[in-house]
Short mmCIF file of C-alpha atoms in Angstrom, two decimals:
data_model
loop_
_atom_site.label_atom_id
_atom_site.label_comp_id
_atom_site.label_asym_id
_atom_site.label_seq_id
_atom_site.Cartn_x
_atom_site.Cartn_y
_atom_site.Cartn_z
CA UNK A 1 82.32 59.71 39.35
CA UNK A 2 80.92 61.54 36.35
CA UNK A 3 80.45 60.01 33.18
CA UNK A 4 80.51 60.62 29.27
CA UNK A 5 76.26 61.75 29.31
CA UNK A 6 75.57 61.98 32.65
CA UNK A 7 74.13 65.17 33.66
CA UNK A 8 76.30 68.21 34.10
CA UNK A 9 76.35 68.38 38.02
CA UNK A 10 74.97 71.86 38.43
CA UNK A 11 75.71 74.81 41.08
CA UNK A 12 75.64 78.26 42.16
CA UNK A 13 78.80 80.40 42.39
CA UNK A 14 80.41 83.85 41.96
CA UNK A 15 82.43 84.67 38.43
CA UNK A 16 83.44 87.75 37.28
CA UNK A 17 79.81 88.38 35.91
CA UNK A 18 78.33 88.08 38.84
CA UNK A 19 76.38 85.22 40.70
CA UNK A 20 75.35 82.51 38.21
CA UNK A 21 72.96 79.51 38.79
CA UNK A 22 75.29 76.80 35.85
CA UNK A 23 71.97 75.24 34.33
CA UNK A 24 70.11 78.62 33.97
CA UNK A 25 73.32 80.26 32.41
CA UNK A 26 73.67 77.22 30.05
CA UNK A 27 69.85 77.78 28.85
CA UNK A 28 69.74 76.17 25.65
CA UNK A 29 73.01 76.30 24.29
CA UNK A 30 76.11 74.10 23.93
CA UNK A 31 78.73 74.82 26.54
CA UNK A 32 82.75 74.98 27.26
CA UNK A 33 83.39 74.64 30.59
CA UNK A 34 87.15 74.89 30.93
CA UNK A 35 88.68 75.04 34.44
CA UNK A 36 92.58 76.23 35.70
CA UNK A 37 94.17 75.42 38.97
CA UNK A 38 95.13 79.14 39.70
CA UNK A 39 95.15 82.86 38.89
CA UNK A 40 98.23 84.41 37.40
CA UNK A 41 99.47 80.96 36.20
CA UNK A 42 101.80 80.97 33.00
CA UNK A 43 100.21 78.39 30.67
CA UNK A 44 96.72 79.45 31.96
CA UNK A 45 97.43 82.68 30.80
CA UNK A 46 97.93 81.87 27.17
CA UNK A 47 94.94 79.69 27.29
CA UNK A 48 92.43 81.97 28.59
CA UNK A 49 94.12 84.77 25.84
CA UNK A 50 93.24 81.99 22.99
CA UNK A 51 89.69 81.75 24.45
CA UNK A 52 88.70 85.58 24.12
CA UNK A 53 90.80 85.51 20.57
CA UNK A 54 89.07 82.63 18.66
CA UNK A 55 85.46 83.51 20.44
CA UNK A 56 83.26 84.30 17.36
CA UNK A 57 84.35 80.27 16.86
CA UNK A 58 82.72 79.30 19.56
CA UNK A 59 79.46 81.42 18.79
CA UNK A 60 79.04 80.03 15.60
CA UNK A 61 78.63 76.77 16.93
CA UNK A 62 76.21 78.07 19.91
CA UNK A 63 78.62 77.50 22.04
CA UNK A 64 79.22 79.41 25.10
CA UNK A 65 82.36 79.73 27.16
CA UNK A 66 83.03 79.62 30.97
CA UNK A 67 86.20 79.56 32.86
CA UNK A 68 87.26 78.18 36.59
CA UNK A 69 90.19 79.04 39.03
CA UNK A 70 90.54 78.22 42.11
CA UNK A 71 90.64 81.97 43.22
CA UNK A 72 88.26 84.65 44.69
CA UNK A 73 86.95 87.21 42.08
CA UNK A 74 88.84 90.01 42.55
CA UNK A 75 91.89 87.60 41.78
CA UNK A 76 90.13 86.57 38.61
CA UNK A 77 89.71 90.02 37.85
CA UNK A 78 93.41 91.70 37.77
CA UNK A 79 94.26 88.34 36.56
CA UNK A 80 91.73 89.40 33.35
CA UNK A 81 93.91 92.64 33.00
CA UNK A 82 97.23 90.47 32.62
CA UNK A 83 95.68 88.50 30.02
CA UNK A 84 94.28 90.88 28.25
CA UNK A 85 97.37 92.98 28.09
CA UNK A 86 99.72 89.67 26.95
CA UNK A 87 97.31 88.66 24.33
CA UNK A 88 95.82 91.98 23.09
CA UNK A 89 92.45 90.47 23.36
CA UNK A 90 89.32 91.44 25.50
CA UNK A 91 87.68 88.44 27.80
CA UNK A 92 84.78 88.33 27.53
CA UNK A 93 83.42 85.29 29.53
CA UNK A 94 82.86 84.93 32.69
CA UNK A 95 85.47 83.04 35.26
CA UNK A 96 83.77 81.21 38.30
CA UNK A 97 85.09 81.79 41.81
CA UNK A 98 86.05 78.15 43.42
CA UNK A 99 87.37 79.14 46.83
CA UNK A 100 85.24 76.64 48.74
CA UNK A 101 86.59 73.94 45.79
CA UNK A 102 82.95 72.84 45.96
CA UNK A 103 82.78 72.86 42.55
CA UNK A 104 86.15 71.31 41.67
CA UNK A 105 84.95 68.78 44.22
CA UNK A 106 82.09 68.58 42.47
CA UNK A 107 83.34 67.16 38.96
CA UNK A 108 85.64 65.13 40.39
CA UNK A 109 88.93 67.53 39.64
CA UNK A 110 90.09 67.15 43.43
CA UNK A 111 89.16 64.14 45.90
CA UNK A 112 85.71 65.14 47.66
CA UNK A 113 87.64 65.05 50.74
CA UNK A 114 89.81 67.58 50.10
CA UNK A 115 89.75 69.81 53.08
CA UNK A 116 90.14 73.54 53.34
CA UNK A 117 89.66 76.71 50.58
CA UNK A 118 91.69 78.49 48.34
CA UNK A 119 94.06 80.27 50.54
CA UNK A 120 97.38 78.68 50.56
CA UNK A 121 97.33 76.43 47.72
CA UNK A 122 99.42 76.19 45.04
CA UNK A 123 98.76 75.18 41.40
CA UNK A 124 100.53 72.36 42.78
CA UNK A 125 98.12 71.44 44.81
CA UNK A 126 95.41 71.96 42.41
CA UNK A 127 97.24 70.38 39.83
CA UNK A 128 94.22 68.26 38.45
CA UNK A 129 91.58 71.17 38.15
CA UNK A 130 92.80 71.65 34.39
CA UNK A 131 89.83 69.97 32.85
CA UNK A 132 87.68 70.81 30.09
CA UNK A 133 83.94 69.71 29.49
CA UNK A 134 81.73 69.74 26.45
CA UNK A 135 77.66 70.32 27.55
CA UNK A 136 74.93 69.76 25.37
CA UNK A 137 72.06 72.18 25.61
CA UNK A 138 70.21 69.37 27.34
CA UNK A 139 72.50 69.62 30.05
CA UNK A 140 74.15 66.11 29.46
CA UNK A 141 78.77 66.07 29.30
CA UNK A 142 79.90 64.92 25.75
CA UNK A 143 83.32 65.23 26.33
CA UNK A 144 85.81 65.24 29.52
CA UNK A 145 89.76 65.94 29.27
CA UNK A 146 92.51 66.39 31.82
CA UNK A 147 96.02 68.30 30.57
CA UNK A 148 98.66 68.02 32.83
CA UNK A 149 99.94 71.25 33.89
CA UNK A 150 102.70 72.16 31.42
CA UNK A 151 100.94 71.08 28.65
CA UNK A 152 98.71 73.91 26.78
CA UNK A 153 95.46 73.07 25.46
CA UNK A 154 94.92 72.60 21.82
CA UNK A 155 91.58 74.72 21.21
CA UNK A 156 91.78 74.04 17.53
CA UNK A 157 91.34 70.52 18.70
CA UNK A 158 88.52 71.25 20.83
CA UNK A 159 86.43 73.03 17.78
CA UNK A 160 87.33 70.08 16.04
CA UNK A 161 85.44 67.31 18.84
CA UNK A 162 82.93 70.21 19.15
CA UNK A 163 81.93 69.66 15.23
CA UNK A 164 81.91 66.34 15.49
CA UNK A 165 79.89 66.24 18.51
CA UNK A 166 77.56 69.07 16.72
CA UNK A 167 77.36 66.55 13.76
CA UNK A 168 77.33 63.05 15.28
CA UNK A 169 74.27 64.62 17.49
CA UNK A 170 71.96 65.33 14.19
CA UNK A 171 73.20 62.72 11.88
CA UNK A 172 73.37 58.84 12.26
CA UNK A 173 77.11 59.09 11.32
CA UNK A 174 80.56 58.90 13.37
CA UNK A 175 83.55 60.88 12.63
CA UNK A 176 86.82 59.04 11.39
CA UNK A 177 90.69 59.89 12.89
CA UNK A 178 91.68 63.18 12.49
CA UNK A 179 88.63 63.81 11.11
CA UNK A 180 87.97 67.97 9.94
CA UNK A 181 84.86 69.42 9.01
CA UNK A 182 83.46 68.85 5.63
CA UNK A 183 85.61 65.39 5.65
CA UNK A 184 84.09 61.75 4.82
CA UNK A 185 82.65 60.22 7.73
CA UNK A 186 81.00 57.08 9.08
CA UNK A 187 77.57 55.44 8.48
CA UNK A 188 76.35 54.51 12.22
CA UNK A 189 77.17 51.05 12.66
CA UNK A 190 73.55 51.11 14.26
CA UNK A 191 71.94 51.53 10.48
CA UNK A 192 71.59 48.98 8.26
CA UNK A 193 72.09 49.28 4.46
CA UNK A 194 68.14 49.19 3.72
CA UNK A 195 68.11 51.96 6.26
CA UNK A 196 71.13 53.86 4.85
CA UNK A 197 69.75 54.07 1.38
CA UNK A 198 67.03 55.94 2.67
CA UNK A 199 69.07 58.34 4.19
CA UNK A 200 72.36 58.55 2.18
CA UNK A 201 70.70 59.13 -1.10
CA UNK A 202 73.92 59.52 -3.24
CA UNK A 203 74.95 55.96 -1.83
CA UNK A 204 78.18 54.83 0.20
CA UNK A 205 81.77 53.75 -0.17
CA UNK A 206 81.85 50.22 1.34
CA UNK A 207 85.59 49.28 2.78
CA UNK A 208 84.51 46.22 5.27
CA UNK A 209 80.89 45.67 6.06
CA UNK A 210 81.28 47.58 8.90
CA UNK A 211 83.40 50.37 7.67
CA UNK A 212 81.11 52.31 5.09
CA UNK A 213 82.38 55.82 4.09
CA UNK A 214 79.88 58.64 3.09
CA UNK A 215 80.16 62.10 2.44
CA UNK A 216 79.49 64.77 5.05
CA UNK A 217 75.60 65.04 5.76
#
């Protein structure tokens, strides 16, 4: 079972790029590994159109995309057409070929004994390889989430946990609810005031003695 930090299981595969080894394409940069149960999928579609609309986003935070189905590349790639047609966008990530599922096996998005390959399954069947994971450029997962098939994902949201992430990573700070970038934030309950003074020059708003409010580093 894979954990918030644990290493970002890695693999080799197929995408629409070509053959990838995961932890050589990640090099050293932050990563969104986003996964979909299957090609030509309604919801999926609008997702992956988002993606290649809102990439420059993503760049600007070092952060690379990567997409999964549960499909064989030449599926991914007149899939690509579709959404680039819908969504007047060009993709321009690559989409991993999972017809083995080894690598929805892999991080835990179907049961490890799940038998058989792609053919003949539905997106019922792979109902739970909708998953998204945040990757640090050391390799390590930051974030997991699971949507339920009819629900579309919320990218806006997922910049938003990236920043924070980005932030929390180089500052000894948290991030509060519904937190947005250039927001008040949280002095690390792990730093002390004597510590904090050193660090948050301009001083701190305290609201309990574990609740001190500071402007954005």
């Amino acid at each position: 079972m894979l954990r918030i930090n644990d290493e970002a299981p890695d693999f080799d595969a197929l995408s629409t790029e070509g053959k990838i080894n995961f932890h050589h394409w990640i090099s050293n940069s932050w990563v969104l590994f986003f996964s979909h149960p299957k090609d030509f999928t309604p919801v999926c579609t609008t997702e992956l159109g988002c993606m290649a609309s809102i990439s420059e986003e993503f760049k600007k935070r070092k952060c690379k995309l990567i997409g999964l189905s549960v499909d064989d590349v030449e599926s991914h790639i007149e899939w690509t057409k579709d959404i680039e047609e819908i969504n007047s966008v060009k993709v321009t990530y690559p989409i991993i070929a999972d017809t083995d599922l080894k690598i929805a096996k892999l991080y835990n998005m179907l049961p490890a004994e799940e038998s058989g390959s792609y053919k003949g399954r539905t997106p019922a069947h792979n109902a739970t390889v909708r998953s998204i994971f945040i990757i640090d450029p050391n390799k390590k997962i930051r974030l997991m989430m699971t949507y339920p098939m009819t629900t579309g994902r919320n990218f806006d949201e997922i910049l938003r946990v990236i920043d924070s992430i980005q932030l929390t990573s180089s500052h000894k700070v948290a991030t509060p609810a519904n937190w947005k970038n250039g927001d008040q934030v949280i002095i690390s309950s792990a730093v002390g005031d004597d510590e904090a003074k050193n660090i948050f020059k301009n001083g701190w708003k305290t609201i309990k003695s574990y609740l001190r409010v500071v402007d954005q580093p």
